[in-house]
Tab-separated table of N, CA, C and O in Angstrom:
chain	number	residue	atom	x	y	z
R	1	GLN	N	7.285	9.132	16.809
R	1	GLN	CA	6.905	9.130	15.405
R	1	GLN	C	7.052	7.730	14.827
R	1	GLN	O	7.933	6.984	15.223
R	2	VAL	N	6.191	7.420	13.891
R	2	VAL	CA	6.244	6.158	13.179
R	2	VAL	C	6.853	6.409	11.810
R	2	VAL	O	6.454	7.339	11.101
R	3	GLN	N	7.818	5.599	11.449
R	3	GLN	CA	8.413	5.673	10.122
R	3	GLN	C	8.001	4.461	9.302
R	3	GLN	O	7.997	3.337	9.808
R	4	LEU	N	7.659	4.697	8.056
R	4	LEU	CA	7.294	3.640	7.132
R	4	LEU	C	8.269	3.659	5.969
R	4	LEU	O	8.498	4.704	5.367
R	5	VAL	N	8.844	2.514	5.649
R	5	VAL	CA	9.823	2.415	4.581
R	5	VAL	C	9.407	1.324	3.614
R	5	VAL	O	9.319	0.157	3.999
R	6	GLU	N	9.175	1.709	2.359
R	6	GLU	CA	8.801	0.756	1.328
R	6	GLU	C	10.035	0.149	0.686
R	6	GLU	O	11.094	0.774	0.619
R	7	SER	N	9.876	-1.068	0.190
R	7	SER	CA	10.929	-1.724	-0.561
R	7	SER	C	10.306	-2.722	-1.521
R	7	SER	O	9.133	-3.055	-1.408
R	8	GLY	N	11.093	-3.199	-2.465
R	8	GLY	CA	10.638	-4.220	-3.394
R	8	GLY	C	10.288	-3.715	-4.772
R	8	GLY	O	9.957	-4.516	-5.654
R	9	GLY	N	10.354	-2.419	-4.981
R	9	GLY	CA	10.064	-1.876	-6.294
R	9	GLY	C	11.150	-2.222	-7.289
R	9	GLY	O	12.247	-2.648	-6.929
R	10	GLY	N	10.834	-2.045	-8.558
R	10	GLY	CA	11.797	-2.337	-9.597
R	10	GLY	C	11.140	-2.423	-10.950
R	10	GLY	O	10.013	-1.972	-11.145
R	11	LEU	N	11.857	-3.014	-11.894
R	11	LEU	CA	11.386	-3.176	-13.267
R	11	LEU	C	10.870	-4.587	-13.471
R	11	LEU	O	11.540	-5.563	-13.118
R	12	VAL	N	9.688	-4.699	-14.054
R	12	VAL	CA	9.093	-6.005	-14.313
R	12	VAL	C	8.365	-5.960	-15.654
R	12	VAL	O	7.874	-4.909	-16.070
R	13	GLN	N	8.317	-7.092	-16.344
R	13	GLN	CA	7.630	-7.172	-17.625
R	13	GLN	C	6.119	-7.222	-17.444
R	13	GLN	O	5.629	-7.688	-16.412
R	14	PRO	N	5.371	-6.739	-18.432
R	14	PRO	CA	3.917	-6.891	-18.369
R	14	PRO	C	3.530	-8.349	-18.166
R	14	PRO	O	4.103	-9.249	-18.777
R	15	GLY	N	2.554	-8.565	-17.291
R	15	GLY	CA	2.151	-9.915	-16.946
R	15	GLY	C	2.939	-10.516	-15.809
R	15	GLY	O	2.567	-11.579	-15.289
R	16	GLY	N	4.002	-9.857	-15.409
R	16	GLY	CA	4.838	-10.348	-14.342
R	16	GLY	C	4.311	-9.987	-12.971
R	16	GLY	O	3.235	-9.407	-12.821
R	17	SER	N	5.102	-10.311	-11.961
R	17	SER	CA	4.706	-10.099	-10.574
R	17	SER	C	5.795	-9.379	-9.805
R	17	SER	O	6.978	-9.435	-10.151
R	18	LEU	N	5.371	-8.715	-8.749
R	18	LEU	CA	6.282	-8.008	-7.871
R	18	LEU	C	5.651	-7.955	-6.489
R	18	LEU	O	4.421	-7.862	-6.373
R	19	ARG	N	6.467	-8.008	-5.464
R	19	ARG	CA	5.974	-7.951	-4.095
R	19	ARG	C	6.615	-6.774	-3.369
R	19	ARG	O	7.836	-6.715	-3.237
R	20	LEU	N	5.787	-5.853	-2.906
R	20	LEU	CA	6.255	-4.706	-2.164
R	20	LEU	C	6.118	-4.948	-0.670
R	20	LEU	O	5.190	-5.615	-0.221
R	21	SER	N	7.043	-4.392	0.093
R	21	SER	CA	7.001	-4.475	1.545
R	21	SER	C	7.018	-3.082	2.135
R	21	SER	O	7.589	-2.155	1.563
R	22	CYS	N	6.406	-2.939	3.289
R	22	CYS	CA	6.397	-1.680	4.019
R	22	CYS	C	6.692	-1.984	5.478
R	22	CYS	O	5.856	-2.551	6.181
R	23	ALA	N	7.876	-1.611	5.922
R	23	ALA	CA	8.300	-1.869	7.289
R	23	ALA	C	8.094	-0.636	8.155
R	23	ALA	O	8.464	0.471	7.763
R	24	ALA	N	7.524	-0.837	9.331
R	24	ALA	CA	7.268	0.244	10.267
R	24	ALA	C	8.283	0.222	11.398
R	24	ALA	O	8.698	-0.843	11.864
R	25	SER	N	8.673	1.397	11.845
R	25	SER	CA	9.585	1.521	12.969
R	25	SER	C	9.272	2.802	13.727
R	25	SER	O	8.483	3.624	13.283
R	26	GLY	N	9.912	2.980	14.880
R	26	GLY	CA	9.698	4.158	15.694
R	26	GLY	C	9.018	3.805	17.005
R	26	GLY	O	9.500	2.951	17.736
R	27	ARG	N	7.913	4.458	17.288
R	27	ARG	CA	7.168	4.195	18.503
R	27	ARG	C	6.602	2.782	18.524
R	27	ARG	O	6.565	2.103	17.504
R	28	THR	N	6.174	2.393	19.716
R	28	THR	CA	5.502	1.104	19.838
R	28	THR	C	4.346	1.044	18.845
R	28	THR	O	3.543	1.970	18.763
R	29	PHE	N	4.286	-0.036	18.116
R	29	PHE	CA	3.317	-0.168	17.045
R	29	PHE	C	1.900	-0.205	17.587
R	29	PHE	O	1.603	-0.918	18.542
R	30	SER	N	1.026	0.561	16.954
R	30	SER	CA	-0.384	0.575	17.288
R	30	SER	C	-1.157	-0.270	16.291
R	30	SER	O	-0.603	-0.776	15.323
R	31	ARG	N	-2.447	-0.390	16.518
R	31	ARG	CA	-3.290	-1.223	15.658
R	31	ARG	C	-3.751	-0.412	14.453
R	31	ARG	O	-4.927	-0.116	14.282
R	32	TYR	N	-2.768	-0.076	13.619
R	32	TYR	CA	-3.036	0.735	12.443
R	32	TYR	C	-3.691	-0.057	11.341
R	32	TYR	O	-3.402	-1.237	11.146
R	33	ALA	N	-4.550	0.607	10.592
R	33	ALA	CA	-4.896	0.121	9.272
R	33	ALA	C	-3.744	0.481	8.343
R	33	ALA	O	-3.150	1.554	8.474
R	34	MET	N	-3.409	-0.407	7.424
R	34	MET	CA	-2.294	-0.174	6.516
R	34	MET	C	-2.799	-0.137	5.086
R	34	MET	O	-3.535	-1.028	4.668
R	35	GLY	N	-2.393	0.880	4.363
R	35	GLY	CA	-2.850	1.044	3.000
R	35	GLY	C	-1.715	1.249	2.021
R	35	GLY	O	-0.578	1.543	2.403
R	36	TRP	N	-2.032	1.065	0.760
R	36	TRP	CA	-1.111	1.338	-0.338
R	36	TRP	C	-1.755	2.318	-1.307
R	36	TRP	O	-2.937	2.193	-1.647
R	37	PHE	N	-0.969	3.281	-1.741
R	37	PHE	CA	-1.362	4.254	-2.748
R	37	PHE	C	-0.294	4.274	-3.830
R	37	PHE	O	0.813	3.766	-3.636
R	38	ARG	N	-0.616	4.881	-4.959
R	38	ARG	CA	0.383	5.018	-6.010
R	38	ARG	C	0.188	6.337	-6.740
R	38	ARG	O	-0.900	6.907	-6.759
R	39	GLN	N	1.276	6.814	-7.334
R	39	GLN	CA	1.247	8.082	-8.036
R	39	GLN	C	2.151	8.018	-9.259
R	39	GLN	O	3.349	7.779	-9.145
R	40	ALA	N	1.560	8.227	-10.419
R	40	ALA	CA	2.307	8.314	-11.656
R	40	ALA	C	2.691	9.773	-11.906
R	40	ALA	O	2.035	10.686	-11.396
R	41	PRO	N	3.751	10.027	-12.682
R	41	PRO	CA	4.164	11.407	-12.955
R	41	PRO	C	3.023	12.231	-13.535
R	41	PRO	O	2.346	11.811	-14.469
R	42	GLY	N	2.809	13.408	-12.967
R	42	GLY	CA	1.758	14.288	-13.440
R	42	GLY	C	0.360	13.891	-13.028
R	42	GLY	O	-0.608	14.545	-13.432
R	43	LYS	N	0.233	12.840	-12.234
R	43	LYS	CA	-1.068	12.355	-11.796
R	43	LYS	C	-1.223	12.520	-10.295
R	43	LYS	O	-0.250	12.693	-9.563
R	44	GLU	N	-2.461	12.442	-9.842
R	44	GLU	CA	-2.740	12.487	-8.415
R	44	GLU	C	-2.370	11.162	-7.767
R	44	GLU	O	-2.329	10.121	-8.414
R	45	ARG	N	-2.108	11.233	-6.481
R	45	ARG	CA	-1.903	10.018	-5.716
R	45	ARG	C	-3.257	9.330	-5.539
R	45	ARG	O	-4.225	9.951	-5.099
R	46	VAL	N	-3.326	8.057	-5.892
R	46	VAL	CA	-4.593	7.339	-5.862
R	46	VAL	C	-4.500	6.101	-4.980
R	46	VAL	O	-3.432	5.523	-4.791
R	47	PHE	N	-5.633	5.695	-4.495
R	47	PHE	CA	-5.754	4.552	-3.613
R	47	PHE	C	-5.545	3.247	-4.365
R	47	PHE	O	-5.984	3.092	-5.503
R	48	VAL	N	-4.894	2.299	-3.707
R	48	VAL	CA	-4.687	0.972	-4.266
R	48	VAL	C	-5.370	-0.094	-3.422
R	48	VAL	O	-6.181	-0.875	-3.923
R	49	ALA	N	-5.050	-0.141	-2.133
R	49	ALA	CA	-5.608	-1.169	-1.254
R	49	ALA	C	-5.416	-0.768	0.198
R	49	ALA	O	-4.541	0.033	0.524
R	50	VAL	N	-6.222	-1.343	1.079
R	50	VAL	CA	-6.085	-1.109	2.515
R	50	VAL	C	-6.484	-2.371	3.261
R	50	VAL	O	-7.350	-3.125	2.812
R	51	ILE	N	-5.841	-2.596	4.404
R	51	ILE	CA	-6.137	-3.748	5.234
R	51	ILE	C	-6.217	-3.312	6.687
R	51	ILE	O	-5.427	-2.489	7.140
R	52	SER	N	-7.181	-3.852	7.423
R	52	SER	CA	-7.318	-3.537	8.836
R	52	SER	C	-6.245	-4.249	9.638
R	52	SER	O	-5.528	-5.122	9.132
R	53	TRP	N	-6.117	-3.883	10.917
R	53	TRP	CA	-5.112	-4.513	11.771
R	53	TRP	C	-5.297	-6.023	11.834
R	53	TRP	O	-4.325	-6.778	11.776
R	54	SER	N	-6.525	-6.473	11.947
R	54	SER	CA	-6.804	-7.896	12.062
R	54	SER	C	-6.711	-8.622	10.726
R	54	SER	O	-6.596	-9.846	10.697
R	55	GLY	N	-6.779	-7.872	9.637
R	55	GLY	CA	-6.803	-8.476	8.322
R	55	GLY	C	-8.187	-8.871	7.864
R	55	GLY	O	-8.342	-9.397	6.755
R	56	ASP	N	-9.194	-8.623	8.691
R	56	ASP	CA	-10.560	-9.025	8.358
R	56	ASP	C	-11.240	-8.083	7.375
R	56	ASP	O	-12.215	-8.481	6.727
R	57	ASN	N	-10.753	-6.863	7.287
R	57	ASN	CA	-11.345	-5.885	6.390
R	57	ASN	C	-10.322	-5.460	5.359
R	57	ASN	O	-9.271	-4.914	5.705
R	58	ILE	N	-10.636	-5.705	4.107
R	58	ILE	CA	-9.738	-5.400	2.997
R	58	ILE	C	-10.535	-4.781	1.860
R	58	ILE	O	-11.620	-5.256	1.522
R	59	TYR	N	-9.989	-3.730	1.269
R	59	TYR	CA	-10.608	-3.095	0.116
R	59	TYR	C	-9.555	-2.831	-0.939
R	59	TYR	O	-8.414	-2.489	-0.627
R	60	TYR	N	-9.949	-2.969	-2.202
R	60	TYR	CA	-9.074	-2.732	-3.331
R	60	TYR	C	-9.699	-1.732	-4.289
R	60	TYR	O	-10.922	-1.683	-4.440
R	61	ALA	N	-8.850	-0.964	-4.931
R	61	ALA	CA	-9.324	-0.154	-6.039
R	61	ALA	C	-9.755	-1.070	-7.171
R	61	ALA	O	-9.191	-2.149	-7.367
R	62	ASP	N	-10.762	-0.639	-7.922
R	62	ASP	CA	-11.253	-1.465	-9.022
R	62	ASP	C	-10.155	-1.796	-10.033
R	62	ASP	O	-10.152	-2.873	-10.632
R	63	SER	N	-9.220	-0.891	-10.199
R	63	SER	CA	-8.173	-1.068	-11.189
R	63	SER	C	-7.217	-2.214	-10.871
R	63	SER	O	-6.529	-2.715	-11.770
R	64	VAL	N	-7.156	-2.625	-9.608
R	64	VAL	CA	-6.225	-3.681	-9.214
R	64	VAL	C	-6.926	-4.914	-8.672
R	64	VAL	O	-6.258	-5.924	-8.393
R	65	LYS	N	-8.227	-4.861	-8.535
R	65	LYS	CA	-8.984	-5.968	-7.964
R	65	LYS	C	-8.775	-7.242	-8.782
R	65	LYS	O	-8.886	-7.231	-10.001
R	66	GLY	N	-8.462	-8.319	-8.091
R	66	GLY	CA	-8.209	-9.589	-8.748
R	66	GLY	C	-6.770	-9.791	-9.158
R	66	GLY	O	-6.389	-10.911	-9.521
R	67	ARG	N	-5.969	-8.747	-9.110
R	67	ARG	CA	-4.563	-8.840	-9.504
R	67	ARG	C	-3.613	-8.600	-8.332
R	67	ARG	O	-2.552	-9.216	-8.267
R	68	PHE	N	-3.990	-7.699	-7.441
R	68	PHE	CA	-3.146	-7.348	-6.298
R	68	PHE	C	-3.722	-7.950	-5.023
R	68	PHE	O	-4.944	-8.077	-4.876
R	69	THR	N	-2.847	-8.276	-4.086
R	69	THR	CA	-3.256	-8.785	-2.790
R	69	THR	C	-2.489	-8.059	-1.689
R	69	THR	O	-1.261	-8.030	-1.702
R	70	ILE	N	-3.235	-7.490	-0.750
R	70	ILE	CA	-2.612	-6.823	0.385
R	70	ILE	C	-2.627	-7.764	1.581
R	70	ILE	O	-3.583	-8.510	1.785
R	71	SER	N	-1.566	-7.739	2.361
R	71	SER	CA	-1.478	-8.561	3.553
R	71	SER	C	-0.591	-7.851	4.569
R	71	SER	O	0.011	-6.814	4.272
R	72	ARG	N	-0.512	-8.410	5.765
R	72	ARG	CA	0.342	-7.814	6.788
R	72	ARG	C	0.832	-8.865	7.758
R	72	ARG	O	0.218	-9.915	7.932
R	73	ASP	N	1.958	-8.563	8.383
R	73	ASP	CA	2.547	-9.403	9.408
R	73	ASP	C	2.722	-8.514	10.629
R	73	ASP	O	3.675	-7.737	10.697
R	74	ASN	N	1.806	-8.616	11.573
R	74	ASN	CA	1.843	-7.734	12.727
R	74	ASN	C	3.045	-8.005	13.635
R	74	ASN	O	3.534	-7.093	14.304
R	75	ALA	N	3.505	-9.241	13.677
R	75	ALA	CA	4.672	-9.564	14.485
R	75	ALA	C	5.910	-8.835	13.972
R	75	ALA	O	6.755	-8.397	14.759
R	76	GLN	N	6.015	-8.712	12.661
R	76	GLN	CA	7.140	-8.017	12.050
R	76	GLN	C	6.824	-6.560	11.748
R	76	GLN	O	7.701	-5.827	11.292
R	77	ILE	N	5.581	-6.156	11.999
R	77	ILE	CA	5.118	-4.798	11.734
R	77	ILE	C	5.432	-4.431	10.282
R	77	ILE	O	6.105	-3.438	9.995
R	78	THR	N	4.943	-5.240	9.394
R	78	THR	CA	5.196	-5.069	7.977
R	78	THR	C	3.926	-5.312	7.179
R	78	THR	O	3.169	-6.234	7.477
R	79	ALA	N	3.700	-4.483	6.182
R	79	ALA	CA	2.602	-4.672	5.251
R	79	ALA	C	3.168	-5.052	3.893
R	79	ALA	O	4.291	-4.665	3.542
R	80	TYR	N	2.394	-5.794	3.122
R	80	TYR	CA	2.842	-6.271	1.827
R	80	TYR	C	1.806	-5.971	0.757
R	80	TYR	O	0.617	-5.852	1.032
R	81	LEU	N	2.284	-5.874	-0.458
R	81	LEU	CA	1.412	-5.768	-1.611
R	81	LEU	C	1.949	-6.701	-2.682
R	81	LEU	O	2.987	-6.427	-3.286
R	82	GLN	N	1.261	-7.815	-2.880
R	82	GLN	CA	1.610	-8.754	-3.937
R	82	GLN	C	0.917	-8.322	-5.209
R	82	GLN	O	-0.313	-8.257	-5.254
R	83	MET	N	1.689	-8.039	-6.239
R	83	MET	CA	1.156	-7.526	-7.487
R	83	MET	C	1.386	-8.555	-8.588
R	83	MET	O	2.531	-8.880	-8.913
R	84	ASN	N	0.307	-9.060	-9.145
R	84	ASN	CA	0.367	-10.033	-10.221
R	84	ASN	C	-0.270	-9.461	-11.480
R	84	ASN	O	-0.997	-8.477	-11.433
R	85	SER	N	-0.001	-10.105	-12.601
R	85	SER	CA	-0.562	-9.682	-13.887
R	85	SER	C	-0.369	-8.188	-14.112
R	85	SER	O	-1.289	-7.470	-14.497
R	86	LEU	N	0.834	-7.734	-13.885
R	86	LEU	CA	1.113	-6.309	-13.951
R	86	LEU	C	0.954	-5.759	-15.364
R	86	LEU	O	1.276	-6.426	-16.350
R	87	LYS	N	0.462	-4.540	-15.430
R	87	LYS	CA	0.231	-3.835	-16.679
R	87	LYS	C	1.073	-2.566	-16.715
R	87	LYS	O	1.438	-2.038	-15.672
R	88	PRO	N	1.379	-2.054	-17.908
R	88	PRO	CA	2.140	-0.802	-17.987
R	88	PRO	C	1.493	0.331	-17.203
R	88	PRO	O	2.208	1.168	-16.643
R	89	GLU	N	0.170	0.365	-17.154
R	89	GLU	CA	-0.511	1.415	-16.420
R	89	GLU	C	-0.358	1.305	-14.908
R	89	GLU	O	-0.775	2.200	-14.174
R	90	ASP	N	0.228	0.213	-14.429
R	90	ASP	CA	0.544	0.086	-13.015
R	90	ASP	C	1.832	0.818	-12.653
R	90	ASP	O	2.169	0.918	-11.471
R	91	THR	N	2.553	1.301	-13.641
R	91	THR	CA	3.798	2.022	-13.401
R	91	THR	C	3.529	3.272	-12.566
R	91	THR	O	2.713	4.117	-12.933
R	92	ALA	N	4.214	3.386	-11.441
R	92	ALA	CA	4.010	4.505	-10.532
R	92	ALA	C	4.968	4.373	-9.359
R	92	ALA	O	5.627	3.349	-9.183
R	93	VAL	N	5.034	5.422	-8.564
R	93	VAL	CA	5.662	5.326	-7.254
R	93	VAL	C	4.599	4.830	-6.285
R	93	VAL	O	3.515	5.409	-6.205
R	94	TYR	N	4.910	3.779	-5.575
R	94	TYR	CA	3.968	3.185	-4.638
R	94	TYR	C	4.318	3.599	-3.218
R	94	TYR	O	5.466	3.486	-2.788
R	95	TYR	N	3.312	4.069	-2.491
R	95	TYR	CA	3.481	4.543	-1.127
R	95	TYR	C	2.663	3.690	-0.169
R	95	TYR	O	1.519	3.348	-0.465
R	96	CYS	N	3.235	3.375	0.976
R	96	CYS	CA	2.436	2.774	2.026
R	96	CYS	C	2.024	3.847	3.013
R	96	CYS	O	2.667	4.892	3.135
R	97	ALA	N	0.930	3.605	3.702
R	97	ALA	CA	0.388	4.565	4.647
R	97	ALA	C	-0.274	3.838	5.800
R	97	ALA	O	-0.767	2.721	5.636
R	98	ALA	N	-0.272	4.479	6.962
R	98	ALA	CA	-0.877	3.908	8.158
R	98	ALA	C	-1.914	4.864	8.717
R	98	ALA	O	-1.687	6.072	8.774
R	99	ALA	N	-3.039	4.317	9.136
R	99	ALA	CA	-4.120	5.094	9.731
R	99	ALA	C	-4.393	4.600	11.144
R	99	ALA	O	-4.462	3.398	11.381
R	100	HIS	N	-4.557	5.529	12.065
R	100	HIS	CA	-4.835	5.160	13.458
R	100	HIS	C	-6.191	4.499	13.614
R	100	HIS	O	-6.400	3.718	14.537
R	101	ALA	N	-7.105	4.856	12.742
R	101	ALA	CA	-8.438	4.284	12.761
R	101	ALA	C	-8.816	3.862	11.356
R	101	ALA	O	-8.238	4.337	10.377
R	102	TRP	N	-9.783	2.975	11.255
R	102	TRP	CA	-10.233	2.517	9.949
R	102	TRP	C	-10.777	3.697	9.160
R	102	TRP	O	-11.645	4.410	9.637
R	103	PRO	N	-10.251	3.921	7.954
R	103	PRO	CA	-10.699	5.076	7.176
R	103	PRO	C	-12.183	4.992	6.839
R	103	PRO	O	-12.657	3.946	6.393
R	104	PRO	N	-12.923	6.081	7.043
R	104	PRO	CA	-14.344	6.078	6.656
R	104	PRO	C	-14.526	5.723	5.183
R	104	PRO	O	-15.488	5.049	4.824
R	105	ILE	N	-13.632	6.203	4.360
R	105	ILE	CA	-13.565	5.853	2.955
R	105	ILE	C	-12.164	5.317	2.704
R	105	ILE	O	-11.184	5.978	3.032
R	106	PRO	N	-12.039	4.122	2.142
R	106	PRO	CA	-10.718	3.511	2.001
R	106	PRO	C	-9.677	4.396	1.331
R	106	PRO	O	-8.520	4.412	1.757
R	107	GLY	N	-10.075	5.136	0.306
R	107	GLY	CA	-9.140	5.962	-0.437
R	107	GLY	C	-8.994	7.381	0.062
R	107	GLY	O	-8.367	8.201	-0.611
R	108	MET	N	-9.529	7.682	1.211
R	108	MET	CA	-9.456	9.024	1.772
R	108	MET	C	-8.054	9.272	2.319
R	108	MET	O	-7.714	8.837	3.416
R	109	THR	N	-7.240	9.989	1.570
R	109	THR	CA	-5.847	10.188	1.949
R	109	THR	C	-5.704	10.909	3.278
R	109	THR	O	-4.756	10.643	4.027
R	110	ARG	N	-6.624	11.824	3.589
R	110	ARG	CA	-6.545	12.580	4.838
R	110	ARG	C	-6.753	11.710	6.062
R	110	ARG	O	-6.438	12.130	7.176
R	111	ALA	N	-7.291	10.519	5.881
R	111	ALA	CA	-7.519	9.619	7.002
R	111	ALA	C	-6.250	8.882	7.429
R	111	ALA	O	-6.239	8.249	8.483
R	112	TYR	N	-5.206	8.955	6.630
R	112	TYR	CA	-3.960	8.258	6.927
R	112	TYR	C	-2.985	9.193	7.632
R	112	TYR	O	-2.786	10.333	7.208
R	113	ASP	N	-2.367	8.694	8.691
R	113	ASP	CA	-1.562	9.526	9.575
R	113	ASP	C	-0.064	9.471	9.297
R	113	ASP	O	0.667	10.389	9.669
R	114	HIS	N	0.403	8.420	8.677
R	114	HIS	CA	1.827	8.245	8.394
R	114	HIS	C	2.009	7.745	6.975
R	114	HIS	O	1.237	6.918	6.495
R	115	TRP	N	3.063	8.233	6.334
R	115	TRP	CA	3.344	7.878	4.952
R	115	TRP	C	4.809	7.518	4.758
R	115	TRP	O	5.688	8.112	5.374
R	116	GLY	N	5.053	6.547	3.892
R	116	GLY	CA	6.410	6.230	3.505
R	116	GLY	C	6.883	7.140	2.391
R	116	GLY	O	6.140	7.991	1.897
R	117	GLN	N	8.126	6.956	1.965
R	117	GLN	CA	8.720	7.795	0.935
R	117	GLN	C	8.495	7.272	-0.470
R	117	GLN	O	8.744	7.980	-1.442
R	118	GLY	N	8.023	6.055	-0.592
R	118	GLY	CA	7.675	5.512	-1.884
R	118	GLY	C	8.747	4.634	-2.498
R	118	GLY	O	9.930	4.768	-2.207
R	119	THR	N	8.313	3.726	-3.357
R	119	THR	CA	9.216	2.876	-4.115
R	119	THR	C	8.714	2.804	-5.556
R	119	THR	O	7.521	2.667	-5.800
R	120	GLN	N	9.627	2.913	-6.499
R	120	GLN	CA	9.265	2.968	-7.911
R	120	GLN	C	8.970	1.583	-8.455
R	120	GLN	O	9.752	0.647	-8.270
R	121	VAL	N	7.849	1.469	-9.148
R	121	VAL	CA	7.489	0.253	-9.869
R	121	VAL	C	7.334	0.617	-11.339
R	121	VAL	O	6.547	1.494	-11.683
R	122	THR	N	8.086	-0.056	-12.187
R	122	THR	CA	8.016	0.186	-13.617
R	122	THR	C	7.662	-1.110	-14.329
R	122	THR	O	8.366	-2.114	-14.183
R	123	VAL	N	6.579	-1.089	-15.089
R	123	VAL	CA	6.123	-2.259	-15.832
R	123	VAL	C	6.343	-1.977	-17.309
R	123	VAL	O	5.660	-1.140	-17.901
R	124	SER	N	7.298	-2.660	-17.888
R	124	SER	CA	7.674	-2.398	-19.277
R	124	SER	C	8.381	-3.610	-19.860
R	124	SER	O	9.072	-4.347	-19.159
R	125	SER	N	8.204	-3.812	-21.164
R	125	SER	CA	8.901	-4.872	-21.862
R	125	SER	C	10.210	-4.376	-22.448
R	125	SER	O	10.990	-5.139	-22.983
């Protein structure tokens, strides 16, 4: 089994920045696509960003495009989400996810095979 553990969440002011990490452990690492999702209380879990194993294919939700950057370090088996220009509406639990194959649709949750437990991000003054 592959375990994914998010870290880096916390409280940040509007306009500020935060960097989330997702560390993978367990079985020998495969060439997973790595994605980020988020879920606010009472809301559905929604897609944020995804990156291919090579890093050549990246997609962002329109709501975060231009503000968030997804990246990965395959040597450390870690995915990152750099969040800039944060807004109160970015407040949510952020989850990382891994897919064995490139998702046919980036935000298709069923295409992801492993999920982390989430880390809370709160954007407030």
